[in-house]
Coordinates of C-alpha atoms in Angstrom, one line a residue:
X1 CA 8.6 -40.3 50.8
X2 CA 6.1 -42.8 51.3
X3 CA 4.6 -44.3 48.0
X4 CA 0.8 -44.7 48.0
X5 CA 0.2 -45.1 44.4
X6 CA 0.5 -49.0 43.9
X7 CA -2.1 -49.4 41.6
X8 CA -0.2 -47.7 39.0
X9 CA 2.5 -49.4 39.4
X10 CA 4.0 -51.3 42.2
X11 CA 7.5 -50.9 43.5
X12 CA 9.8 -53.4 42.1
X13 CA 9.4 -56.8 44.3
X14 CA 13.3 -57.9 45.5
X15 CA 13.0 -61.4 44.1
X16 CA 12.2 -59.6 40.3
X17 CA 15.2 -57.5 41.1
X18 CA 17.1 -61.0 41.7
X19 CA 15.2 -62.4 38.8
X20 CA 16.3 -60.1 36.3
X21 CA 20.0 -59.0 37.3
X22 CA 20.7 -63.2 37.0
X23 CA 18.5 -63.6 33.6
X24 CA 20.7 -60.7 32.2
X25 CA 23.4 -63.1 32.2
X26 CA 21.6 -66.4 31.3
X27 CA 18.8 -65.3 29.4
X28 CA 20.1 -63.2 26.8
X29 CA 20.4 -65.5 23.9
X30 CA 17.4 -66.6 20.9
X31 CA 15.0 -69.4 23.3
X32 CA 14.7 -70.7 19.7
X33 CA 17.8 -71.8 19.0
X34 CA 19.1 -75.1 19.6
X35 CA 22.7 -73.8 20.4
X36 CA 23.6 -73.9 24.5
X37 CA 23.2 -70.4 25.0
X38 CA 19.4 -70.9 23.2
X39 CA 18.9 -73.9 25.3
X40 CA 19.6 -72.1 28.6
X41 CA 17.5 -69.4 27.3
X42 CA 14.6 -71.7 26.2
X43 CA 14.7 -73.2 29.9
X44 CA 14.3 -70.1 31.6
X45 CA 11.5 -69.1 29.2
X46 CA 9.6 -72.6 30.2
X47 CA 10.5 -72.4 33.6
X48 CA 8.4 -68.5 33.6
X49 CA 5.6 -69.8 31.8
X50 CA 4.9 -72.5 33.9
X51 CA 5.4 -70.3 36.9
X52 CA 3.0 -67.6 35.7
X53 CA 0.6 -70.5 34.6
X54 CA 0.3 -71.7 38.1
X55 CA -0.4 -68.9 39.2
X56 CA -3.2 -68.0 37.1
X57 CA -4.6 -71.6 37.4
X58 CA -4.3 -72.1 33.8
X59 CA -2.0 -74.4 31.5
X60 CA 1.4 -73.6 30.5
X61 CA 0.7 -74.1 26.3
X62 CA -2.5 -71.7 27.4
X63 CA -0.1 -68.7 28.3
X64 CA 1.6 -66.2 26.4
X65 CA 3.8 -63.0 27.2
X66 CA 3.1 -60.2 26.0
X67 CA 5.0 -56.0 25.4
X68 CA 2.4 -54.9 27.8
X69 CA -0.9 -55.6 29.8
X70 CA -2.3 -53.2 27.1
X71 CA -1.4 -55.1 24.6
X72 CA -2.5 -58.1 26.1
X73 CA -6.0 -56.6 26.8
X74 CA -6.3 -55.6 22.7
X75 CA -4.7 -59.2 21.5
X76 CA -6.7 -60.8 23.6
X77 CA -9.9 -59.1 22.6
X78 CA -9.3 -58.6 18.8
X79 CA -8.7 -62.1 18.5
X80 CA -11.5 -63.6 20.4
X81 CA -13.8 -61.2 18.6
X82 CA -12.3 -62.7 14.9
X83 CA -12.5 -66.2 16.2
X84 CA -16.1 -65.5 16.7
X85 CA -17.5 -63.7 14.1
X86 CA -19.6 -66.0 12.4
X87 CA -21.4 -66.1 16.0
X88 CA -22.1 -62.2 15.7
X89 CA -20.3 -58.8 16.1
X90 CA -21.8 -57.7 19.7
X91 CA -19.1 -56.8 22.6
X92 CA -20.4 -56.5 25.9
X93 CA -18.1 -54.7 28.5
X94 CA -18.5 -52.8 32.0
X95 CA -18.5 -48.8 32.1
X96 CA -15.9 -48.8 34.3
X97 CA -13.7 -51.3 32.8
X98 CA -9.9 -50.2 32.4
X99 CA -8.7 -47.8 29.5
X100 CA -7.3 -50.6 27.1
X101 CA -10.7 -52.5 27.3
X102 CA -12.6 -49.4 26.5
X103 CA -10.0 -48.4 23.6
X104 CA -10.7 -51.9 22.1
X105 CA -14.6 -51.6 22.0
X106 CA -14.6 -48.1 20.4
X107 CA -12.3 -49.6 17.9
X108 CA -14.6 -52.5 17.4
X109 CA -17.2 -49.8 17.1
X110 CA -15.4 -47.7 14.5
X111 CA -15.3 -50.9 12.7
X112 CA -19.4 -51.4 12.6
X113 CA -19.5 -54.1 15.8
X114 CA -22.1 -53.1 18.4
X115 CA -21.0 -53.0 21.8
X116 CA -22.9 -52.5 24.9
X117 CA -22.0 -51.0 28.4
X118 CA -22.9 -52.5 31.5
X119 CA -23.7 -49.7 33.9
X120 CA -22.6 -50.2 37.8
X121 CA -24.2 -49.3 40.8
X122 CA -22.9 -46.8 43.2
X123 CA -20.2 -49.1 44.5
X124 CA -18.6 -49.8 41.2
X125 CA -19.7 -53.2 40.5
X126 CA -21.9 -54.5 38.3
X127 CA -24.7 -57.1 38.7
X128 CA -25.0 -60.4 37.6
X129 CA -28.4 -59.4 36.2
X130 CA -27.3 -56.6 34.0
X131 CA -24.4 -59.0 32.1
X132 CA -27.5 -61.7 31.5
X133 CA -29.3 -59.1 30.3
X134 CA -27.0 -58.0 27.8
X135 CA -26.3 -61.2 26.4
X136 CA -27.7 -61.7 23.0
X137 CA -27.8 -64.2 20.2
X138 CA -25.1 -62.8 18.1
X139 CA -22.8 -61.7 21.2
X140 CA -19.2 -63.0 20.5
X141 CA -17.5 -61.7 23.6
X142 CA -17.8 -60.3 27.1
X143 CA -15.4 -58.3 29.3
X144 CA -15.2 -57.8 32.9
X145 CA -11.9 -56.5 35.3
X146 CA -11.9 -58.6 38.1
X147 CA -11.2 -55.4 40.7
X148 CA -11.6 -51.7 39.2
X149 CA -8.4 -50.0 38.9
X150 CA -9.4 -46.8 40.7
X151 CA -11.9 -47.3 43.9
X152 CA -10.9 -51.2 44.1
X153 CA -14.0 -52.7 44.0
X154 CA -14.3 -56.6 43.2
X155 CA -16.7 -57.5 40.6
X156 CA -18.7 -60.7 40.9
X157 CA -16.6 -62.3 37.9
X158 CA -17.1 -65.8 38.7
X159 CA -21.0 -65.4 38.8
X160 CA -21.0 -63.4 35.7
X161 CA -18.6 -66.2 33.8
X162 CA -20.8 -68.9 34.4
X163 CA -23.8 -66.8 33.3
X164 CA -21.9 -66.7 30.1
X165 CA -20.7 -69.9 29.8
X166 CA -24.2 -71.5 29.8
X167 CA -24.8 -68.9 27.2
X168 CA -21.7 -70.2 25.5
X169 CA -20.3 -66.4 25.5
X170 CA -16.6 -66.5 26.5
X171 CA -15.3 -64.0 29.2
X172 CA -12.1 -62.0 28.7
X173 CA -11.1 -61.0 32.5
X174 CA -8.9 -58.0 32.9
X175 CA -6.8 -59.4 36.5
X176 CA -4.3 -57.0 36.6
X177 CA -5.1 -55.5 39.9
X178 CA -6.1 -58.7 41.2
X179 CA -3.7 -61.9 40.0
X180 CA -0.8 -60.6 43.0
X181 CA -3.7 -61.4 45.3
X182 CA -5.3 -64.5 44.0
X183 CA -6.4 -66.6 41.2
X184 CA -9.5 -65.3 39.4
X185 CA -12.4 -67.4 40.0
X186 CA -14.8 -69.0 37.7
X187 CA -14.9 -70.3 34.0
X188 CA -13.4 -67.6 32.5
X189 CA -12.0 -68.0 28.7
X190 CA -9.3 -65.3 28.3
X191 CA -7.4 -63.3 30.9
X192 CA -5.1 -60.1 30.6
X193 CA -2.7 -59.0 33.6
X194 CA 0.2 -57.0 33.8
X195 CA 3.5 -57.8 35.6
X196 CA 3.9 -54.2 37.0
X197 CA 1.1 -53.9 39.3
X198 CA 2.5 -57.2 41.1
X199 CA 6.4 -56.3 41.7
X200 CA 7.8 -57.4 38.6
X201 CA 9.3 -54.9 35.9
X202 CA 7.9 -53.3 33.1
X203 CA 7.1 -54.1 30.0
X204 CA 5.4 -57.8 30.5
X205 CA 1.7 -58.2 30.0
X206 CA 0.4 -62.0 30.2
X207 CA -2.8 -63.3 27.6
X208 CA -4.4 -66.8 28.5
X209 CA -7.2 -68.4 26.1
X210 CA -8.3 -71.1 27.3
X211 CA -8.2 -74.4 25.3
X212 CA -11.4 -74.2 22.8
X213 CA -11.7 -70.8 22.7
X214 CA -12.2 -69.7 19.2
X215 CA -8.9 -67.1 18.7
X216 CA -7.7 -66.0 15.5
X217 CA -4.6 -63.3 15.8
X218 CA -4.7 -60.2 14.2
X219 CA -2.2 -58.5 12.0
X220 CA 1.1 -60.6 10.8
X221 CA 1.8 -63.5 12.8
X222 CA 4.2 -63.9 13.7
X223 CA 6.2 -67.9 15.5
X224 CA 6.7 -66.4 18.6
X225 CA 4.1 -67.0 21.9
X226 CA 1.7 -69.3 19.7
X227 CA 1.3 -66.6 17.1
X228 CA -0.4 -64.5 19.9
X229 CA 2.4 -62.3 20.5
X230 CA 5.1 -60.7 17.8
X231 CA 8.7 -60.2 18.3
X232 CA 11.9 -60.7 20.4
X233 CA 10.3 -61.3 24.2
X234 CA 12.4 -59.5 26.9
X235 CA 13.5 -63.0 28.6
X236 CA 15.1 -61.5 31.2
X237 CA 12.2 -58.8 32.0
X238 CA 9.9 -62.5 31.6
X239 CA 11.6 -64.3 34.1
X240 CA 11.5 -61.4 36.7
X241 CA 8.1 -61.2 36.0
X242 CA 7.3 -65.1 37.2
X243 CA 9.6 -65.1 39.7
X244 CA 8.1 -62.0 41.3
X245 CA 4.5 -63.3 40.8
X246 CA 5.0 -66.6 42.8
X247 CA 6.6 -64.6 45.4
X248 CA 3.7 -62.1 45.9
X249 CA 1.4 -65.0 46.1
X250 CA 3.7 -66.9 49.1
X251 CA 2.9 -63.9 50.8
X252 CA -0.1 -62.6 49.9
X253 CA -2.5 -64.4 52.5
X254 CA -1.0 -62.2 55.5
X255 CA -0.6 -59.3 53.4
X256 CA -3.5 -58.6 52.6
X257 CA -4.9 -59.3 56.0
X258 CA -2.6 -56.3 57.3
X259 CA -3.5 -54.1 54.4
X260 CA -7.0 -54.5 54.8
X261 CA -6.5 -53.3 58.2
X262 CA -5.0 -50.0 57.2
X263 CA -7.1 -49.4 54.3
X264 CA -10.5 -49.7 56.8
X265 CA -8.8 -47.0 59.2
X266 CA -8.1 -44.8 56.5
X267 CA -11.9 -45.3 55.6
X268 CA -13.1 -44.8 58.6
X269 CA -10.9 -42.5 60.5
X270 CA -11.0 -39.6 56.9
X271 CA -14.9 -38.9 57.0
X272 CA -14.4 -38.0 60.6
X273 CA -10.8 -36.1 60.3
X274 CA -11.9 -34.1 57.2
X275 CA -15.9 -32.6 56.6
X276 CA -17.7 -33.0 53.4
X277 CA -16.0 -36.0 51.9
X278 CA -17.5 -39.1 49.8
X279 CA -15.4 -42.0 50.9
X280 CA -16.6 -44.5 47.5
X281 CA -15.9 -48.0 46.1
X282 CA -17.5 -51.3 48.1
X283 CA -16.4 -50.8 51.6
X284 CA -16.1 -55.3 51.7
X285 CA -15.7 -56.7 47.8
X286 CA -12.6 -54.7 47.9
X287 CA -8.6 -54.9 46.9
X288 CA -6.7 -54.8 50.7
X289 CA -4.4 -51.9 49.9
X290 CA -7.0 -49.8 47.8
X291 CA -9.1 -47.1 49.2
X292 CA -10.6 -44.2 47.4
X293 CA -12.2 -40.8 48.7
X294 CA -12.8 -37.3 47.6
X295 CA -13.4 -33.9 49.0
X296 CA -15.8 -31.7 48.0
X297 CA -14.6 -28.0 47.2
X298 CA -11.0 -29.1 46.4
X299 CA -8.9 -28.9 43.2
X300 CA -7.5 -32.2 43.0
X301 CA -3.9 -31.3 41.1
X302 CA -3.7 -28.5 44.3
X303 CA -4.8 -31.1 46.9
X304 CA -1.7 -33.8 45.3
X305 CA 0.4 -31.2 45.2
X306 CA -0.2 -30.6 48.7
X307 CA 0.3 -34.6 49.6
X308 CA 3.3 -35.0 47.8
X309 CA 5.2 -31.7 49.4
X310 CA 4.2 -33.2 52.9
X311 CA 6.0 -36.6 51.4
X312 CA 2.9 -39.1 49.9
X313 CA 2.8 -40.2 46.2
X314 CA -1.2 -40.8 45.5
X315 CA -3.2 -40.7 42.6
X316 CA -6.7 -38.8 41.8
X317 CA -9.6 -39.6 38.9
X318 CA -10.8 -35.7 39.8
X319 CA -11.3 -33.9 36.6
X320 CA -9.1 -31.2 37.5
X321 CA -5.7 -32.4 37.5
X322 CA -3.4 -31.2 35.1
X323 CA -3.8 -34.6 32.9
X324 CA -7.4 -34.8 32.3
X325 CA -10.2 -32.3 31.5
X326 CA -13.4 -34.4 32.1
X327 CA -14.3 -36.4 35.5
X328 CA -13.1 -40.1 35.6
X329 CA -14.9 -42.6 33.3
X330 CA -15.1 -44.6 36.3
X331 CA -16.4 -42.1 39.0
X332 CA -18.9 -40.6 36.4
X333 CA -19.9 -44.2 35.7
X334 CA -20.2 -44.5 39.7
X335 CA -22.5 -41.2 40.4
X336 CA -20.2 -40.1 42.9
X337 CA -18.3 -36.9 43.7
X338 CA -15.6 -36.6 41.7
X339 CA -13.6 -33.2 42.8
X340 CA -11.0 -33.6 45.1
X341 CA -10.5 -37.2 44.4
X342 CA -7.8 -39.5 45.6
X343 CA -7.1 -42.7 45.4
X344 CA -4.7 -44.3 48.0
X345 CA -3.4 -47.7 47.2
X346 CA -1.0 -49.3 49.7
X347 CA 2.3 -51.0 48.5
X348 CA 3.1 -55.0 49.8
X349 CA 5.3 -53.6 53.3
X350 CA 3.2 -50.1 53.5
X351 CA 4.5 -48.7 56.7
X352 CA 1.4 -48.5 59.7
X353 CA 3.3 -44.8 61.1
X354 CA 3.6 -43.8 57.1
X355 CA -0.9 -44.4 57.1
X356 CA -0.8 -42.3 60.5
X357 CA 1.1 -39.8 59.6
X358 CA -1.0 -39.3 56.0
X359 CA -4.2 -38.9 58.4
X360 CA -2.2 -36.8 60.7
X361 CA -1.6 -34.3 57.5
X362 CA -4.8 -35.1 55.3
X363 CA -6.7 -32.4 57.2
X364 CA -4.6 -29.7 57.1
X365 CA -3.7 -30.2 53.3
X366 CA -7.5 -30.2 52.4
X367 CA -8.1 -27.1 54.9
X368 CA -5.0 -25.3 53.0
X369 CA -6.4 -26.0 49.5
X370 CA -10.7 -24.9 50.2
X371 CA -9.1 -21.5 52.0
X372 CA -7.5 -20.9 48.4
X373 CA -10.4 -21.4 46.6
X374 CA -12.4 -19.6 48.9
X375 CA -14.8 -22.6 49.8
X376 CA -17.9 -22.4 52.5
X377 CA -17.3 -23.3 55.9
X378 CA -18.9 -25.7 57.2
X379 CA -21.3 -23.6 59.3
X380 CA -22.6 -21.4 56.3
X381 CA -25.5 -19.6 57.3
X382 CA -28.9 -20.2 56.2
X383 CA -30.5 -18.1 54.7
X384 CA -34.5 -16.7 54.2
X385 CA -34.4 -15.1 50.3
X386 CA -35.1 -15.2 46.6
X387 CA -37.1 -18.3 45.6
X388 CA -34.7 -18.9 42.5
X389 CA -30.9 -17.7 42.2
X390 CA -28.9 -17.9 39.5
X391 CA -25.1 -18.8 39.5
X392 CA -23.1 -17.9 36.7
X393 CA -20.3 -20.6 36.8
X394 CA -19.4 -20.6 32.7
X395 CA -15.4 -20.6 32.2
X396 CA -14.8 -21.9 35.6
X397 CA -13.4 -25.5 36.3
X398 CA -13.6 -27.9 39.1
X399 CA -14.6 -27.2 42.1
X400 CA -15.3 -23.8 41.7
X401 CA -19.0 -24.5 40.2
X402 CA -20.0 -26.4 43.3
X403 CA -18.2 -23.8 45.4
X404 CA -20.6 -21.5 43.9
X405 CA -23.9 -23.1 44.1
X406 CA -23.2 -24.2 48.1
X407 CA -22.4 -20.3 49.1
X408 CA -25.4 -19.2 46.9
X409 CA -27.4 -21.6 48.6
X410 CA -27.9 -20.0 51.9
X411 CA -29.5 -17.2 50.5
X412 CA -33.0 -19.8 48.9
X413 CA -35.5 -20.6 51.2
X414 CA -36.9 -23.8 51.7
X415 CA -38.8 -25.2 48.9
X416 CA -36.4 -22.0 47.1
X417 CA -33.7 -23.1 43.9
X418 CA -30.5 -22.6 42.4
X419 CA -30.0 -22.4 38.9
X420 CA -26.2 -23.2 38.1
X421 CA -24.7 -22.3 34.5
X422 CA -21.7 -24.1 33.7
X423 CA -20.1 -25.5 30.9
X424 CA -17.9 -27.9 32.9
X425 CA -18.1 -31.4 32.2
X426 CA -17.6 -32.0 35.8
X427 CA -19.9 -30.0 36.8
X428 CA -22.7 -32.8 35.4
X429 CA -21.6 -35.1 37.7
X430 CA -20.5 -33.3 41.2
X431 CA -23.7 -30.7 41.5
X432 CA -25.9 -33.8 41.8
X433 CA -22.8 -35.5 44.0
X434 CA -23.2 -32.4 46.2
X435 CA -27.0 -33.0 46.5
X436 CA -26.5 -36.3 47.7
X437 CA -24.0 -35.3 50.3
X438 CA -25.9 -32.6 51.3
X439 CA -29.5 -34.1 51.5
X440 CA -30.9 -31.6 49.2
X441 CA -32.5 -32.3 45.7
X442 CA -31.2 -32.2 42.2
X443 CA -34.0 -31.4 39.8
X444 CA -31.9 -32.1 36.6
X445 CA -30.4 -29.8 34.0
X446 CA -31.7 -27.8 31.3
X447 CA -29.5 -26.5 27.8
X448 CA -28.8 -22.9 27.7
X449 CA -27.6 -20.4 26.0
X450 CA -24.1 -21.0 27.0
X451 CA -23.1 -24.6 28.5
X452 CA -25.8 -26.4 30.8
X453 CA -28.4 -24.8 33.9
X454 CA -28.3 -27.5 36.6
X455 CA -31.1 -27.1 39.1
X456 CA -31.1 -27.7 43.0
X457 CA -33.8 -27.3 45.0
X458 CA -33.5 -27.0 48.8
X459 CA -35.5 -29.3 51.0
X460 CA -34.2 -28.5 54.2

């Protein structure tokens, strides 16, 4: 089985494995205790922290661990949104920001703070332009990931952190897709990561605030991790953590080099191996081992399915996969084609015959999938008829909509429409998607009776 799903979570890194089997026996004791077992403890607690604090290119007294990345991301950006609210109660954060980020503003939304979403452009990153433009008098916080989670585009965090620090606006950076790679450039003021997207084990999220940032924790405090992070810590879980961290980093310079070099044939070489696909993300700002495409008339849970019986674990932002009803918050924030979506993410030691034989079997997979849902061929017919036909797509789910519309489309002449109905969220997105691909127009969307009428209009 080769595992292609490393931005979920990466396979545990030896030296973690080492890490935590030996911290099982030395690290199980109270690191508050002044007793030997505590001391020992205590040492191996230090000896992570400053390990992980290297790495991040912070100070060790600037670094806490946390249960999770998640909970680092909402620690991290409940309390720098407290220590700041005599500046104001405006968030600013990217539309394509992770999960936890996003949880954290709608919860500083329910709570009457203001937040505003940075839009992207069709890469995935924002600009440096749109971030100063959302900065406002009262603004007590900005958040941007330094590398989406999804299509692995880098965002220009660096630029956007100085643009806040002149504005004296403290950025919260989401690294955890990035830190295994690199330090995170720039002034930034807070910074989230999680240890299992490196190699280390679950369970470990890191929070650094920088030295003068205004932080006040929220909920019971508690005399653990500066007051930043309640409870018992899993020591042994830490240590793995750091230890697998540094590691990563020794080796990440020609890593990444030979990743990068399989993630550009797998962009390259699926456009030409497989018709009507939207390879998307930045094709240079990118993570090495991430690469994200999708495939227009494809179900996204069938086309997995597929991979994983021919032996690949990847992962899909499509709408219709069995754990999601609506597009990808990121894809939708993108414009792109979301049906048929996967992401591929390459594991440190990714095998160059496991990439080959994915492309070797991609084809036949997406083929297998489009004859089940009876998709066009490529070489549909054109056709000479009605100026305006309707498609009645209500009750059906990705990709059948766009199925639809491109074998009704043949039948409109020139200058001729289609008038989808649908009432799939989806559909809003991968109708005007299709256009794109297809070089035809979208002339927007009308209500209806039942769901929404999205127009296309054929130009050639």
């Amino acid at each position: 089985m080769a595992y292609f799903d490393a931005g979920s979570a990466a396979p545990l890194h030896p030296v973690a494995r080492q890490g935590l089997l030996a911290a099982l026996d030395e690290g199980w004791a109270d690191p508050s205790r002044l007793y030997r077992e505590g001391r020992r403890a205590r040492l191996l607690l230090d000896a992570a922290r400053e390990a992980a604090a290297e790495a991040v290119g912070c100070r060790a007294d600037e670094l806490v661990f946390t249960s999770s990345g998640t909970q680092a991301v909402h620690s991290g950006v409940a309390g720098a949104l407290a220590g700041r609210r005599r500046v104001g109660r405006h968030l600013i954060v990217s539309a394509v920001e992770h999960s936890s980020v996003l949880h954290s503003a709608e919860a500083f939304e329910a709570d009457g703070g203001a937040v505003t979403r940075v839009p992207v452009e069709r890469s995935g990153a924002v600009t440096v332009g749109s971030y100063e433009e959302a900065l406002r008098s009262d603004t007590a916080l900005a958040c941007l990931q330094s590398a989406n989670h999804e299509v692995g585009t880098e965002q220009p965090v660096a630029e956007v952190a100085e643009v806040c620090r002149a504005a004296g606006v403290p950025l919260l950076v989401d690294a955890a897709q990035s830190l295994g790679w690199g330090p995170v450039p720039g002034p930034w003021s807070l910074l989230t990561a999680s240890a299992h997207k490196w190699g280390g084990p679950p369970g470990v999220g890191l929070l650094a605030v920088r030295k003068g940032v205004r932080f006040v924790a929220r909920g019971p405090v508690d005399e653990r991790e500066s007051g930043r992070a309640a409870g018992f810590g899993n020591l042994p879980a830490i240590v793995a953590a750091a230890a697998s961290l540094r590691a990563v980093r020794a080796e990440a310079a020609a890593e990444a080099a030979r990743l990068r070099e399989l993630t550009e044939r797998i962009r390259a070489r699926v456009p030409r191996l497989v018709p009507d696909v939207e390879v998307v993300g930045d094709p240079e700002r990118r993570l090495p081992g991430t690469v994200t495409f999708s495939c227009l008339y494809v179900d996204g849970e069938a086309l997995l399915h597929g991979l994983d019986r021919e032996g690949f674990s990847v992962s899909s932002g499509s709408s219709c996969t069995s754990s999601t009803l609506t597009p990808s918050h990121v894809l939708k924030a993108m414009g792109v084609l979301s049906e048929g979506n996967v992401r591929v993410s390459l594991p440190a030691g990714a095998a160059e015959e496991d990439v080959e034989r994915f492309l070797a079997v991609l084809p036949d997979v997406v083929a297998e999938v489009r004859e089940k849902l009876g998709a066009p061929s490529a070489a549909a017919a054109a056709g000479v008829g009605r100026g305006e036909l309707v498609v009645d797509a209500l009750g059906k789910r990705c990709p059948v909509p766009v199925i639809e519309l491109a074998k009704a489309f043949g039948g409109v002449p020139v200058g001729g429409t289609v008038r989808v109905l649908s009432d799939d969220e989806a559909a809003r997105l991968d109708i005007p998607a299709w256009c794109e691909m297809r070089g035809q127009e979208y002339a927007g969307e009308e209500p209806a009776d039942r769901g929404t009428a999205y127009l296309v209009r054929r130009v050639s």
